[in-house]
Coordinates of C-alpha atoms in Angstrom, one line a residue:
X1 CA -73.3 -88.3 170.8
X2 CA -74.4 -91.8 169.3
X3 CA -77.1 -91.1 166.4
X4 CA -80.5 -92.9 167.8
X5 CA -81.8 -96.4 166.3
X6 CA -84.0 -96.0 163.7
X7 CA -86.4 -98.8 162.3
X8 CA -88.1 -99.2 159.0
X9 CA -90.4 -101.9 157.1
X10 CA -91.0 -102.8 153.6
X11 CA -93.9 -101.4 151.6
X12 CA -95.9 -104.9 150.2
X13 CA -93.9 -104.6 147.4
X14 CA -93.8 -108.8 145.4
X15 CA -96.9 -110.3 145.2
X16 CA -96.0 -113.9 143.3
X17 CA -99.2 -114.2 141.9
X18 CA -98.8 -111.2 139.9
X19 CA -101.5 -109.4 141.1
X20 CA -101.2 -106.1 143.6
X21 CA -103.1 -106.1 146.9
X22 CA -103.4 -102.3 147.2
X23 CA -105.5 -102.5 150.2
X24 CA -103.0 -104.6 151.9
X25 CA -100.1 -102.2 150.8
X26 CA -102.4 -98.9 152.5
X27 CA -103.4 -100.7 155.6
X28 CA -99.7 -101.7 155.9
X29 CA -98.6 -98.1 155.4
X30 CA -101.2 -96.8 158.1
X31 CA -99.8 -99.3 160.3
X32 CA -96.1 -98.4 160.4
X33 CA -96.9 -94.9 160.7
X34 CA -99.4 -95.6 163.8
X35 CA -97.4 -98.5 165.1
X36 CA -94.1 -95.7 165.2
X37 CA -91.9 -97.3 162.5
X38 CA -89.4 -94.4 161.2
X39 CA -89.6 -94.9 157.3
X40 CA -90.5 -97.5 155.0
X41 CA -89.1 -98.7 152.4
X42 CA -88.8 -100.5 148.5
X43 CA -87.1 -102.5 146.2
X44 CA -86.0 -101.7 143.2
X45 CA -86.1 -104.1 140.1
X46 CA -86.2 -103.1 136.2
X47 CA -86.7 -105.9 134.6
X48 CA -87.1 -109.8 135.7
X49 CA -89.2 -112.6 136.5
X50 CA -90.9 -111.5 140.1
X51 CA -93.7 -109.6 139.9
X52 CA -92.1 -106.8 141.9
X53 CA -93.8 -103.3 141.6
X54 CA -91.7 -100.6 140.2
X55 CA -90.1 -98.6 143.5
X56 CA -90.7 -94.6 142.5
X57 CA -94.6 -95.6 141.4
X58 CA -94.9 -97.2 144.7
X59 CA -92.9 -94.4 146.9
X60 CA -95.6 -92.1 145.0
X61 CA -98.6 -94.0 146.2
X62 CA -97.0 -94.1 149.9
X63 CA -96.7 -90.6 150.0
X64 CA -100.1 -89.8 149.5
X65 CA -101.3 -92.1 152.1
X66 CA -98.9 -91.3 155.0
X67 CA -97.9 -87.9 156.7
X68 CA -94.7 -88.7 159.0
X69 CA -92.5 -91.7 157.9
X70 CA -89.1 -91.4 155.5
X71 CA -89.9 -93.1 152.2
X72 CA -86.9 -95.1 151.1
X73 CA -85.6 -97.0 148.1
X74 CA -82.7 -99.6 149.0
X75 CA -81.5 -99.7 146.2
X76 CA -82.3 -98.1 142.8
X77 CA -79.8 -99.8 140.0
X78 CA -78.7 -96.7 139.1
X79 CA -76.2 -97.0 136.1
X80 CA -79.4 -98.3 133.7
X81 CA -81.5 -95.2 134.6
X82 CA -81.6 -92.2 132.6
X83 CA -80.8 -89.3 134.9
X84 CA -82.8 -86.5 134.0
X85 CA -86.0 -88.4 134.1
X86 CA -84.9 -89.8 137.5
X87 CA -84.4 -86.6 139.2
X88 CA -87.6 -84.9 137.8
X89 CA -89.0 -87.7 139.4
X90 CA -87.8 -87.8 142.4
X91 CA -87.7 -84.6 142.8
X92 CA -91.3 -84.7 142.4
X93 CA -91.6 -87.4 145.4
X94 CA -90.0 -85.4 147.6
X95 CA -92.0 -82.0 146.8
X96 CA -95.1 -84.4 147.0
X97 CA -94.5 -86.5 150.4
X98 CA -92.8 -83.1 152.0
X99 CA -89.3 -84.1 152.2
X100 CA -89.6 -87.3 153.0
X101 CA -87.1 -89.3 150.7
X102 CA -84.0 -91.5 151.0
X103 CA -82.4 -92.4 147.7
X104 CA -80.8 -95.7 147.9
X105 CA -78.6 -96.4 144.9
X106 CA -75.9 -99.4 143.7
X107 CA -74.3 -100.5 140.8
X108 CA -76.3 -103.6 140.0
X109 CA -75.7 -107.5 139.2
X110 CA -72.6 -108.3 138.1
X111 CA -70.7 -108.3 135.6
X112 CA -71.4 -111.4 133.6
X113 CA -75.1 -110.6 133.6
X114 CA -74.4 -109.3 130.6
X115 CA -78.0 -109.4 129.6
X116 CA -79.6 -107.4 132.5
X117 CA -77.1 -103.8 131.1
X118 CA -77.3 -104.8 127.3
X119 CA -81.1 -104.4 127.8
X120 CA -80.7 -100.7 128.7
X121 CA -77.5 -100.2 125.9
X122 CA -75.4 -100.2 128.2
X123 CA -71.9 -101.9 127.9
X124 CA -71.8 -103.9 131.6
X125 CA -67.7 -102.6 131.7
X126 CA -69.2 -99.3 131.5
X127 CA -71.7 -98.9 134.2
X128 CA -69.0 -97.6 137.1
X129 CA -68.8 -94.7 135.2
X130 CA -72.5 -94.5 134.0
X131 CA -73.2 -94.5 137.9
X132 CA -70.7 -91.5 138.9
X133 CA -71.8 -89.5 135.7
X134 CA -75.5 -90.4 136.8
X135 CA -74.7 -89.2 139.8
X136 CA -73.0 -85.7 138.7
X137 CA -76.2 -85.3 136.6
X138 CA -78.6 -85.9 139.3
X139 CA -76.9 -83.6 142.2
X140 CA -76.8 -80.9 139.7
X141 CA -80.2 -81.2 138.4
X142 CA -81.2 -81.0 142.3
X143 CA -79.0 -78.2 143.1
X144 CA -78.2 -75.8 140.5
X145 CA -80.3 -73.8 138.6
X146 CA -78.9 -75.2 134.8
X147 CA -77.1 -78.2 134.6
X148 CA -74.4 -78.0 131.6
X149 CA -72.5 -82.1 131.2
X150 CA -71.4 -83.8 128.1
X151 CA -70.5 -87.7 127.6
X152 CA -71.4 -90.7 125.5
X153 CA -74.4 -91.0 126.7
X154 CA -76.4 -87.5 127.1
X155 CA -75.2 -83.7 126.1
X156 CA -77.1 -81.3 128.8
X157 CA -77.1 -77.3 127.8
X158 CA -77.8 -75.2 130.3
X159 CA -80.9 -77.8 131.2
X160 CA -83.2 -76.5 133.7
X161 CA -85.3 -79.0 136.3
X162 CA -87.9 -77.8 138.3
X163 CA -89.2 -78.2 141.3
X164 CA -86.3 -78.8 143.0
X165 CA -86.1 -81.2 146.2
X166 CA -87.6 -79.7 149.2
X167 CA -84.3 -81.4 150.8
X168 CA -81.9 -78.8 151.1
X169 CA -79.1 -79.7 149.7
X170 CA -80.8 -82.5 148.6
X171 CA -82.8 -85.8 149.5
X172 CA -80.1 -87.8 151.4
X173 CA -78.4 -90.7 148.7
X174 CA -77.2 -93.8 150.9
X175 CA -75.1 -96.4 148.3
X176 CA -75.0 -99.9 148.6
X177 CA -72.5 -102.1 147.3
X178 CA -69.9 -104.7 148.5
X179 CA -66.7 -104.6 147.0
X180 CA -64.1 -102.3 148.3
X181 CA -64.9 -99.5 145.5
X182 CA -68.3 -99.6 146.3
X183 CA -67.4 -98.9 149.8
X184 CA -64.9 -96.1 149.3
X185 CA -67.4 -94.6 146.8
X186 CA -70.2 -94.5 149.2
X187 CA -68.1 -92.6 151.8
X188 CA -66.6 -90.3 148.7
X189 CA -69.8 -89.5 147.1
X190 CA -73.1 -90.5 149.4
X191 CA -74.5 -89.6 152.1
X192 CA -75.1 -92.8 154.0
X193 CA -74.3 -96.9 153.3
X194 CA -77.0 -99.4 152.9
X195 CA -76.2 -103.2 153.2
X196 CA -78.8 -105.2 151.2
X197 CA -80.8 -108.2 152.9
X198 CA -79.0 -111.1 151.0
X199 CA -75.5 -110.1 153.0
X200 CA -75.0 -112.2 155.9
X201 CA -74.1 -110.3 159.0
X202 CA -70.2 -111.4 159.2
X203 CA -69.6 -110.0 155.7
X204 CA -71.8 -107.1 156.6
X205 CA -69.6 -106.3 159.3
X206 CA -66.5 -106.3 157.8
X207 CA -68.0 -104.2 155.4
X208 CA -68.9 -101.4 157.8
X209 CA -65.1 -101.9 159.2
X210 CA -64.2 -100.6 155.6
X211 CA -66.7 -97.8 155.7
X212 CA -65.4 -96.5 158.7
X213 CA -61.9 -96.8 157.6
X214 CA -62.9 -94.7 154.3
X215 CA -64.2 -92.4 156.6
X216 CA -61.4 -91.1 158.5
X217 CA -59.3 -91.1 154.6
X218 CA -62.2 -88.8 153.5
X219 CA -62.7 -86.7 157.1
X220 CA -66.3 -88.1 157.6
X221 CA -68.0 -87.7 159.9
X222 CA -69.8 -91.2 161.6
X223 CA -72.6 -89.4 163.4
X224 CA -73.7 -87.7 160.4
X225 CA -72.9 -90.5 158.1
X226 CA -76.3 -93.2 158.3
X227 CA -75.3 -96.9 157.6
X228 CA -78.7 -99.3 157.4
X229 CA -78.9 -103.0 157.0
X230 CA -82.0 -104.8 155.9
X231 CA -83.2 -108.0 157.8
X232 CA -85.4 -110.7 156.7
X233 CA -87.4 -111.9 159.3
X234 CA -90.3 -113.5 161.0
X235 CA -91.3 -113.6 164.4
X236 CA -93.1 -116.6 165.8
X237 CA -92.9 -118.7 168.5
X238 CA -92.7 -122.0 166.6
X239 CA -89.8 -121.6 165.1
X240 CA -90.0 -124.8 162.9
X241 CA -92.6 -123.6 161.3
X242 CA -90.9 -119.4 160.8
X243 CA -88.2 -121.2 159.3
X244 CA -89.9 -123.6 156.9
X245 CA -92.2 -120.6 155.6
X246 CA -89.0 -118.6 155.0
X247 CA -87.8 -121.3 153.2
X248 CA -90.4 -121.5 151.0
X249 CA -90.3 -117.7 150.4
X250 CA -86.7 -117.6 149.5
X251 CA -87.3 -120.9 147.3
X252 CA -89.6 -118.7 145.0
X253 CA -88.6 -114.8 145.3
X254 CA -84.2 -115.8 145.1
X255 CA -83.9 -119.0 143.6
X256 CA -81.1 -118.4 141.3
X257 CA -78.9 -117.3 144.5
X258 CA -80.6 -119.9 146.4
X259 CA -79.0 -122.2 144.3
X260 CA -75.7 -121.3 144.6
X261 CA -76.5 -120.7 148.3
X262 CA -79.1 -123.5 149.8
X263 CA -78.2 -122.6 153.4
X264 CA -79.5 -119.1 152.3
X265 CA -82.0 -118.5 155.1
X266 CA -79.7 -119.6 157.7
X267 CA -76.9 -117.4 157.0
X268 CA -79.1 -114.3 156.3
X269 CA -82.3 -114.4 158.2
X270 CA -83.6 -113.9 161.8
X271 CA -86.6 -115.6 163.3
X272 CA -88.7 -117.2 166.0
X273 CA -89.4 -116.0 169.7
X274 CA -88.9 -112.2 170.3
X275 CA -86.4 -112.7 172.6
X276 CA -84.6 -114.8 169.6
X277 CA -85.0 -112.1 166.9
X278 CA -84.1 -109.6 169.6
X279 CA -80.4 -111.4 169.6
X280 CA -80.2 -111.6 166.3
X281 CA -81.0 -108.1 165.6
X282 CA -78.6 -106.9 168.5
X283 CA -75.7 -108.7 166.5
X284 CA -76.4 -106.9 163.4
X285 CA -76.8 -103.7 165.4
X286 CA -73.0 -104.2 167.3
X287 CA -71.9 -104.1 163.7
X288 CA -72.0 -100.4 163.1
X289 CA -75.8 -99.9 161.8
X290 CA -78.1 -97.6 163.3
X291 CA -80.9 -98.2 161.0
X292 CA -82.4 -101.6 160.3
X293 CA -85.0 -102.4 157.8
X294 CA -86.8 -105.1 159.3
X295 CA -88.3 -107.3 156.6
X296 CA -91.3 -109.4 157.5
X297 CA -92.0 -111.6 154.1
X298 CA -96.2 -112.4 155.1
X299 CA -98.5 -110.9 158.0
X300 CA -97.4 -107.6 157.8
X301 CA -99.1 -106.2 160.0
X302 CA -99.1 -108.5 162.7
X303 CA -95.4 -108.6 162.1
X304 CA -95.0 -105.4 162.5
X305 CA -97.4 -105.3 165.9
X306 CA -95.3 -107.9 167.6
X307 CA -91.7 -106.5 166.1
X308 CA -93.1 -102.7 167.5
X309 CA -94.3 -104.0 170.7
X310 CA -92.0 -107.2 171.6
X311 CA -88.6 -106.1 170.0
X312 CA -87.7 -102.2 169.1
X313 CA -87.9 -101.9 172.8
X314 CA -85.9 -104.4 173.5
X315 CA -83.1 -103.2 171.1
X316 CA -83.7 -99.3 172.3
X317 CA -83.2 -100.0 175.9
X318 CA -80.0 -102.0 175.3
X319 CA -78.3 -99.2 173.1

């Protein structure tokens, strides 16, 4: 049996003017739960130049103001957090929204962004294993009742965390990445893949070919095994004018990629008549995911009225 499609939105999450609309970011919330939307989800950024609201404070403050949707973070940059801290909590998140959490989690910027792991004292050659020891930590923090681990960076004795998830065994952890060990780990070691917005479908697509090659070396099983894709998108009937906006947004929030990649919106992004956007999300979807997060970028909420009403049913009755 084919898993069912699953759709999510962002939480209002970067607001360039540096100030947060909170009563945007709770009538949003409402709205993906009323509208049917299956989770929502955040960004994660630790330091930088956006005004981007820290993801675990923001997955908090969603699940206090919604009762049914999955709460997701695509993705935490995992090797520069501190474990413990991390799975107190998330843990925490999880007792608090119910069981409601997907942990998204990836290595980070590259390697010459030297800056970005010095920040943290971390040694950027180092953060592959920072991120599987992270992850050791954090599973066992979730699962056992002491946690004993030892390495350069943090000596646990018999170190108790409590509550644990009300995920049994835990939350679901979904990695990201793009190279082919980010791949093989996310089969070896998560729970699900997550391909980030700035991929463009082909590479996404030959990046799920590797997944499911890592699955049959690791005896996975694909209908247990989630693999999501985030979309930027807009839907609106003058398509000039989605595009130009889009544009603009990418101009401010990714300039330093847009800059090594001016036809960014092109290769990445779907907009303009449903019927448009429905074509463009049905390409992503023949690729292997079976949950999008579909990433309007202003109008929430009317976005997510005409992409709940126009499209999801659409893309549900052709799968």
């Amino acid at each position: 049996m084919t898993a069912p499609l699953s759709f999510g939105v962002p939480v209002p999450q970067v607001f360039l003017d540096g100030r947060a609309d909170m009563d945007l970011v709770q009538r949003s919330l409402k709205a993906a739960e009323d509208l049917g939307f299956d989770s929502v989800w955040v960004q994660d950024q630790a330091h930088g130049f956006i005004p981007l609201f820290e993801s675990v404070s923001l997955l908090c403050y969603a699940a206090a103001v919604t009762t049914r949707v999955k709460l997701g973070v695509s993705v935490i940059v995992f090797p520069v957090r501190e474990p413990v801290i991390l799975a107190k909590s998330l843990s925490s998140l999880d007792q608090m929204s119910d069981g409601r959490l997907i942990l998204g989690v990836g290595l980070g910027p590259p390697l010459d962004n030297k800056d970005f792991y010095l920040a943290f004292g971390i040694e950027p050659h180092e953060r592959v294993r920072r991120f599987n020891d992270n992850l050791t930590i954090l599973k066992s923090l979730w699962t056992e009742p002491k946690t004993t681990f030892d390495n350069k960076w943090a000596e646990l004795n018999n170190v108790a965390m409590e509550p644990k998830p009300v995920q049994q065994p835990h939350p679901p952890i979904w990695i990201g990445g793009q190279h082919e060990g980010a791949l093989r780990r996310a089969v070896r070691l998560g729970d699900g893949y997550t391909s980030a917005g700035p991929t463009t479908t082909v590479d996404y697509k030959a990046h799920v070919a590797s997944v499911m090659r890592y699955m049959d070396e690791f005896d996975r099983d694909p209908e247990t095994f989630p693999i999501s894709k985030r979309v930027y998108l807009a839907v609106d009937d003058d398509e000039d004018r989605a595009k130009a906006r889009l544009v603009d947004w990418f101009n401010r929030r990714y300039a330093w990629i847009v800059k090594h990649r001016p036809n960014l919106v092109d290769e990445i992004c779907v907009w303009g008549r449903p019927q448009r956007v429905i074509d463009g999300l049905a390409d992503i979807l023949s690729g292997g995911a079976r949950t999008l997060i579909l990433n309007p970028l202003w109008d929430y909420i009317d976005q997510m009225d005409a992409l709940a009403k126009d499209v999801i049913p659409a893309l549900k009755a052709g799968h």
